[in-house]
Coordinates of C-alpha atoms and ligand atoms in Angstrom, one line a residue:
X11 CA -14.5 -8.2 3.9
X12 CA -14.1 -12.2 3.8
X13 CA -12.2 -13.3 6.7
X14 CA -8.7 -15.0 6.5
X15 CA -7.2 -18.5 8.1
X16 CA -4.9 -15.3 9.9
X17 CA -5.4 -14.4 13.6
X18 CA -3.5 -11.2 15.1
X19 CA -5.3 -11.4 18.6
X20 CA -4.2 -8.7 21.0
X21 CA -1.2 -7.8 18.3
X22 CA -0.3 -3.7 17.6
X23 CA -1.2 -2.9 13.7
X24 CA 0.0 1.0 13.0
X25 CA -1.2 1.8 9.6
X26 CA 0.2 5.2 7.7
X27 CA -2.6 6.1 5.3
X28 CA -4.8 4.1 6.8
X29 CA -7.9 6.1 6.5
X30 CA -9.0 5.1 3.3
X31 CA -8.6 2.9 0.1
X32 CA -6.4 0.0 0.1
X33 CA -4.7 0.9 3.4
X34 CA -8.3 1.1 5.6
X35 CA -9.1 -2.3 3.5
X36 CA -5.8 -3.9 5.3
X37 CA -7.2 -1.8 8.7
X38 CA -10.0 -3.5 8.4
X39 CA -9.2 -6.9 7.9
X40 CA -6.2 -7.2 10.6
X41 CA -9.0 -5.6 12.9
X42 CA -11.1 -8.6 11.8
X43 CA -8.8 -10.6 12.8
X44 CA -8.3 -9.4 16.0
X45 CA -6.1 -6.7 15.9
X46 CA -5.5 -3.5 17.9
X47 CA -5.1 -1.1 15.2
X48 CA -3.8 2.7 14.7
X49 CA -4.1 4.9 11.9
X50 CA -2.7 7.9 10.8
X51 CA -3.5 10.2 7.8
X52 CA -3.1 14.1 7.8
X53 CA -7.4 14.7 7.1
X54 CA -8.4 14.3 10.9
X55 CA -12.4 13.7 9.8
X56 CA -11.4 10.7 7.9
X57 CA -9.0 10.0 11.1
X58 CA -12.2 10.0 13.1
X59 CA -14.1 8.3 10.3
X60 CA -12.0 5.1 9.8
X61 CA -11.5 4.9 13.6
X62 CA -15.1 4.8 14.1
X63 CA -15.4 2.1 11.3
X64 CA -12.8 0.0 12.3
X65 CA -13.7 0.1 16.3
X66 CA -17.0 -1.2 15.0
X67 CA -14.5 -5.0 15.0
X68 CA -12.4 -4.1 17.7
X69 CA -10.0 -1.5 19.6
X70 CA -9.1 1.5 17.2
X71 CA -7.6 4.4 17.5
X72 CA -6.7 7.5 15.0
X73 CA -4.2 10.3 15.1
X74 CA -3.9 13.2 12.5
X75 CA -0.6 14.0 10.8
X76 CA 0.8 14.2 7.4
X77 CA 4.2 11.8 7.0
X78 CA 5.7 14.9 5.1
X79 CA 6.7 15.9 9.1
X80 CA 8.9 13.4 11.3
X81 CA 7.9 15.3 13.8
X82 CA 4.5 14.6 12.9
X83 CA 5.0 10.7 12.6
X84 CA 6.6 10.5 15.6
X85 CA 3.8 12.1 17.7
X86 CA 1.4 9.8 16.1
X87 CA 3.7 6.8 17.0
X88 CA 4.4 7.8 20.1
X89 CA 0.6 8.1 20.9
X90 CA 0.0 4.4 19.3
X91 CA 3.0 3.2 21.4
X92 CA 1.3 5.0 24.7
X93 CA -2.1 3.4 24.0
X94 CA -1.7 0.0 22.7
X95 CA 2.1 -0.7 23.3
X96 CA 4.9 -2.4 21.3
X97 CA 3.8 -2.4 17.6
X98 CA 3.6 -5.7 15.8
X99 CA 2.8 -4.8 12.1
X100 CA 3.8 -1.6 10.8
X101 CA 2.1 -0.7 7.4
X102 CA 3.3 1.9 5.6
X103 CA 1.0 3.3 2.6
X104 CA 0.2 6.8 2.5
X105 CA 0.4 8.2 -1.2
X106 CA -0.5 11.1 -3.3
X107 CA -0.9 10.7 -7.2
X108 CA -2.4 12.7 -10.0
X109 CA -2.3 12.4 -13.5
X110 CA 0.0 14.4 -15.2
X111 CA 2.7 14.5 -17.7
X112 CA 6.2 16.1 -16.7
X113 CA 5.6 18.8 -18.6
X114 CA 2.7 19.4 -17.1
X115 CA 4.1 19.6 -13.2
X116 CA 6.0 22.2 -11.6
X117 CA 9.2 21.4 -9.6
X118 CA 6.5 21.4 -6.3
X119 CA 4.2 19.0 -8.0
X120 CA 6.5 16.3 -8.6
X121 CA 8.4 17.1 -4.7
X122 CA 4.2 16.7 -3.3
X123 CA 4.7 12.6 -4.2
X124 CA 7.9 12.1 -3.2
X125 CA 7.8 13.6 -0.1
X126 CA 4.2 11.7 0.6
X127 CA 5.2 8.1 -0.8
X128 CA 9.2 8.2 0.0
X129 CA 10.1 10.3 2.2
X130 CA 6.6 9.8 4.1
X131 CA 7.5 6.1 4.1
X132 CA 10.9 6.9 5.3
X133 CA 10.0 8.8 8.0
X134 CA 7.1 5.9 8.8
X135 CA 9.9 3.1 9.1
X136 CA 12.4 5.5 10.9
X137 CA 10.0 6.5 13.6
X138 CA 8.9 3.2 14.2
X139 CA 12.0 0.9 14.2
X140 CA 12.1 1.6 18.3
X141 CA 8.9 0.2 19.0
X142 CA 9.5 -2.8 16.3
X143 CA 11.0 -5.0 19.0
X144 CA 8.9 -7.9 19.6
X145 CA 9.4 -11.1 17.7
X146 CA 7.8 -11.8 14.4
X147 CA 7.8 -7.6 13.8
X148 CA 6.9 -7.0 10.1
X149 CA 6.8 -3.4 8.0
X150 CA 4.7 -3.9 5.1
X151 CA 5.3 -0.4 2.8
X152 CA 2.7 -0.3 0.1
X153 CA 4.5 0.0 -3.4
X154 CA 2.4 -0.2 -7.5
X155 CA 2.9 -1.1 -10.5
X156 CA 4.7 2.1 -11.0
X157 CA 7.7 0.9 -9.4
X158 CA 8.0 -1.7 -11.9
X159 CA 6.4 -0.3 -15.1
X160 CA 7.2 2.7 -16.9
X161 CA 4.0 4.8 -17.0
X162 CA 3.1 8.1 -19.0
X163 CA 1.6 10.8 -17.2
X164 CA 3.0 9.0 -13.6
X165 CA 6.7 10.3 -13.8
X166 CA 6.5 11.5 -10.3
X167 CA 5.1 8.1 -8.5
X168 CA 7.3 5.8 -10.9
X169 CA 10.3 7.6 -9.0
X170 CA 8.7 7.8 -6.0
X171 CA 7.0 4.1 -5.8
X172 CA 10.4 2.2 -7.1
X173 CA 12.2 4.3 -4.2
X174 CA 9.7 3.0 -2.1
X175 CA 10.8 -0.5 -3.2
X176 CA 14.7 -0.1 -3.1
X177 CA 13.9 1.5 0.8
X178 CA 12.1 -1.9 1.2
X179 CA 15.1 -4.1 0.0
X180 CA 17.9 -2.4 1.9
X181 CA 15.9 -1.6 5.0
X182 CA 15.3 -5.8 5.0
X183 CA 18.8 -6.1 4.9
X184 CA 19.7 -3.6 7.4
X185 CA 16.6 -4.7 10.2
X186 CA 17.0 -8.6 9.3
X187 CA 19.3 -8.8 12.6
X188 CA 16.9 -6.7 14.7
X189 CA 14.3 -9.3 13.7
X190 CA 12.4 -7.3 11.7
X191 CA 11.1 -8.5 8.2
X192 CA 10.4 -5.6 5.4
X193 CA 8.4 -6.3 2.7
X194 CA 6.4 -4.5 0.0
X195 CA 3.0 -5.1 -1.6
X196 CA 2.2 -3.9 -5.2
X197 CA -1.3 -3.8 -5.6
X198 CA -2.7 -3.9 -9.5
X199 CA -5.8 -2.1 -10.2
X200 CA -7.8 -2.7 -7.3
X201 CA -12.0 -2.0 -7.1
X202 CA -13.5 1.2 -4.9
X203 CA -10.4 3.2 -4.9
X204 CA -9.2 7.0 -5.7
X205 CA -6.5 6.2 -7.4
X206 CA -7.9 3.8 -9.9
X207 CA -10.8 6.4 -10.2
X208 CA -8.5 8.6 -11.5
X209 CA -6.1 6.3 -13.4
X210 CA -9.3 4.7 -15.3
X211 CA -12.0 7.0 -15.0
X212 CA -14.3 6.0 -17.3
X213 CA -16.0 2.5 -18.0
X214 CA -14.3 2.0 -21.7
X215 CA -10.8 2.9 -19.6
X216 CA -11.8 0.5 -17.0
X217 CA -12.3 -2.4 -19.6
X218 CA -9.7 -1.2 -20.9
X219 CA -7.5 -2.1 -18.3
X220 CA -9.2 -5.4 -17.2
X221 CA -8.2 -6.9 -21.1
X222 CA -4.5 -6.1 -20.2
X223 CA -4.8 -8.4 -16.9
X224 CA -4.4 -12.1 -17.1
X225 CA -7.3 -12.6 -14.8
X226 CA -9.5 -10.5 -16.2
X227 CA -10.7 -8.4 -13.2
X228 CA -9.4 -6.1 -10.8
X229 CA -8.3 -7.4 -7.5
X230 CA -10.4 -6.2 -4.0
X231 CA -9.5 -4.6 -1.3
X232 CA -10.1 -7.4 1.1
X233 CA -7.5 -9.1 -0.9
X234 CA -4.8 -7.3 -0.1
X235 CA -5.3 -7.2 3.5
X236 CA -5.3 -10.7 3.2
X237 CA -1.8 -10.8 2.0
X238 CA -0.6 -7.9 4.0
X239 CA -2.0 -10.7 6.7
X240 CA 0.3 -13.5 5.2
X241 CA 3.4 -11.6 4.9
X242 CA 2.7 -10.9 8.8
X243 CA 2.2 -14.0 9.4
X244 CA 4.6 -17.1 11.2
X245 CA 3.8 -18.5 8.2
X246 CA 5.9 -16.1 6.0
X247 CA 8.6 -15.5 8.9
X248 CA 11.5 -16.6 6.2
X249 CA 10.3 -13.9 3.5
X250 CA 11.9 -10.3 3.7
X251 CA 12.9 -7.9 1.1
X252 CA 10.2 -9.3 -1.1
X253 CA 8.3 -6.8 -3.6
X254 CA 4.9 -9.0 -3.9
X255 CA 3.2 -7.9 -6.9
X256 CA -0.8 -8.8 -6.1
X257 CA -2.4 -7.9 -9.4
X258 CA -4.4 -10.7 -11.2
X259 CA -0.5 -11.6 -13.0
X260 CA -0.3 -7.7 -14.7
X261 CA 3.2 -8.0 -13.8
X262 CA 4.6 -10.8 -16.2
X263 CA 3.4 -8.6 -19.0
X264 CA -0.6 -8.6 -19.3
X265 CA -1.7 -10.1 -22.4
X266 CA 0.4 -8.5 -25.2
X267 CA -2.0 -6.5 -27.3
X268 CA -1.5 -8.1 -30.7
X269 CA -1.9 -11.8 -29.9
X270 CA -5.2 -10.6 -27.6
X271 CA -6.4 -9.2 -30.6
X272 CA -5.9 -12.2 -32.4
X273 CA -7.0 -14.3 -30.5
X274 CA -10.6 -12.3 -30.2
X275 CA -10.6 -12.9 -33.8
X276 CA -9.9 -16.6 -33.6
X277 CA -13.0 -16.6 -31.2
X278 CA -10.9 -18.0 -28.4
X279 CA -12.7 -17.2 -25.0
X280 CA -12.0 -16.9 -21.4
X281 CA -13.9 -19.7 -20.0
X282 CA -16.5 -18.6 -17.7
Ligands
COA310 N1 -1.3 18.4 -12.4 C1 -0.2 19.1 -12.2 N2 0.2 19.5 -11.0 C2 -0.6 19.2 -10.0 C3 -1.8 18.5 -10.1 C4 -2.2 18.1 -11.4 N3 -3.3 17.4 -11.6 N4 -2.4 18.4 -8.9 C5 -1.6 19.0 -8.0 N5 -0.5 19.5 -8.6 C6 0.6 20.3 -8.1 C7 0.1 21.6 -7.6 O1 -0.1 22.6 -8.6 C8 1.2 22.1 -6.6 O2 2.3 22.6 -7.3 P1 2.5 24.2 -7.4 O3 2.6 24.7 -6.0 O4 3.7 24.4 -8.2 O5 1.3 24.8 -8.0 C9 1.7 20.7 -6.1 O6 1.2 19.7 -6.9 C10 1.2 20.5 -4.7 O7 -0.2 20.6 -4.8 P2 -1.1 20.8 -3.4 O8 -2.5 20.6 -3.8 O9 -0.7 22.0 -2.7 O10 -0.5 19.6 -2.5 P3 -1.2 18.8 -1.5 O11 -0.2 18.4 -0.6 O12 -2.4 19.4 -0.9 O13 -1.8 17.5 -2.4 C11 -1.4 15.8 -4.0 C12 -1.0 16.4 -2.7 C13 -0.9 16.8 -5.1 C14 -0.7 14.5 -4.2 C15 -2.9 15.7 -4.2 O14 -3.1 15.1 -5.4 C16 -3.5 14.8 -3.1 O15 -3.7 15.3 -2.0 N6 -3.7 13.6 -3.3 C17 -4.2 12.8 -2.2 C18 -5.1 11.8 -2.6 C19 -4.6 10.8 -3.5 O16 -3.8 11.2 -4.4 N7 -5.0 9.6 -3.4 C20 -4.6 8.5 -4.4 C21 -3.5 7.7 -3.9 S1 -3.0 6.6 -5.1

């Protein structure tokens, strides 16, 4: 985890998901940087897990729920809230994905996703907006290239990430005179996580993927938290409603497939 310029001394982080992947990564780092942090995720041994790992930086504490229940995410708040007050930073980025065509899910499958990455992120923001009232309050929800990008076999977390997104843009709108900035993070193929373990399972998928991004690599954990750090940040107190795609440049298009090709033939390298 390289450290940031970012300090979040004494500061309330609640993370949803934050028990693993990208969203432990952004744990992590704000407890690097001085933060109190809370997660929530609905396995309680990976609840005890993460909050063991991150008290290793600082004060942690983890609650078990799944963000399918309000009632769930509101006892889990409510605990934060008891134990380490007001919340500063609210990240939102629980998510459920498997690899499927439409065809291929049942009216439950698809319902699983939505109701973890929408409604789950809907219920996160809801709960929380009571204890967002300290100045400089950010919610951070945790969006993907899906929202963007149509992508076979992802039907389900298309829908449910570009909800995600839309809750983020009118939520800004609606919060903006409470104080509270809403922004979303799309994170490209990023390196140790589930979901890219099953979106690019093997290595010839994983190269694969890394000729379609302008920088030629996926991104790191450490690097989102950084920007999840940013958009939290005085420094970005006059960004809201943002979508911030954080992907190596995959968003304006990758490189498109036929001029790649030719330019492999032309023997024109990346330099380094
Ligand atoms: N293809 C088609 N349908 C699938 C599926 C697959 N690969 N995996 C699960 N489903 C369906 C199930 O069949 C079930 O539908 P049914 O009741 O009609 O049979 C439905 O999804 C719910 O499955 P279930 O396992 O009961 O739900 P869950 O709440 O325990 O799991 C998931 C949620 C489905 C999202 C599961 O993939 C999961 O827990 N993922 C968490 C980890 C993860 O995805 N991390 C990566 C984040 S990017």
């Amino acid at each position: 985890m390289s450290a940031t310029p970012f300090r979040f001394d004494g500061k309330h982080v609640f993370v949803a998901g934050g028990t693993s992947g990208i969203n432990l990564g952004i744990a992590l780092g704000f407890s690097a940087a001085g933060a109190r942090v809370s997660v929530m995720s609905r396995n309680p041994d990976k609840v005890k897990s993460a909050a063991a790992e991150i008290a290793a930086h600082g004060p942690s504490a983890g609650f078990a729920g799944d963000v399918r229940s309000y009632e769930a995410v509101a006892a889990a708040l409510a605990s934060a809230h008891a134990k380490f007050g007001e919340i500063d930073v609210l990240i939102s980025g629980a998510a459920g994905n498997f690899v499927a065509p439409a065809l291929g899910m049942s009216s439950n499958g698809f319902r699983a996703v939505m109701e973890i990455d929408l409604l789950g992120t809907f219920h996160v923001m809801r709960a929380a907006h009571q204890y967002l009232t300290k100045p400089g309050a950010s919610v951070i929800n945790i969006s993907a290239p899906q929202a963007y990008v149509p992508m076979m076999l992802q039907s389900h977390v298309c829908a449910a990430k570009a909800g995600i997104d839309m809750l983020t843009r009118t939520l800004a709108m609606e919060w903006a005179r409470d104080g509270i900035r809403v922004n979303s993070i799309a994170p490209g193929p990023i390196e140790e996580t589930e979901g890219m373990a099953r979106l690019a399972p093997t290595e010839e998928a994983r190269q694969a993927s890394m000729r379609r991004i302008p920088l030629a690599r996926w991104g790191r954990k450490d690097e989102i938290a950084g920007v999840a750090q940013f958009l939290s940040s005085p420094m970005a107190a006059y960004i809201t409603g943002v979508v911030l795609p954080v992907d190596g440049g995959q968003n304006i298009g990758g490189y498109n497939p036929t001029t790649l090709d030719m330019a492999d033939r032309m023997g024109i390298a990346a330099r380094g």
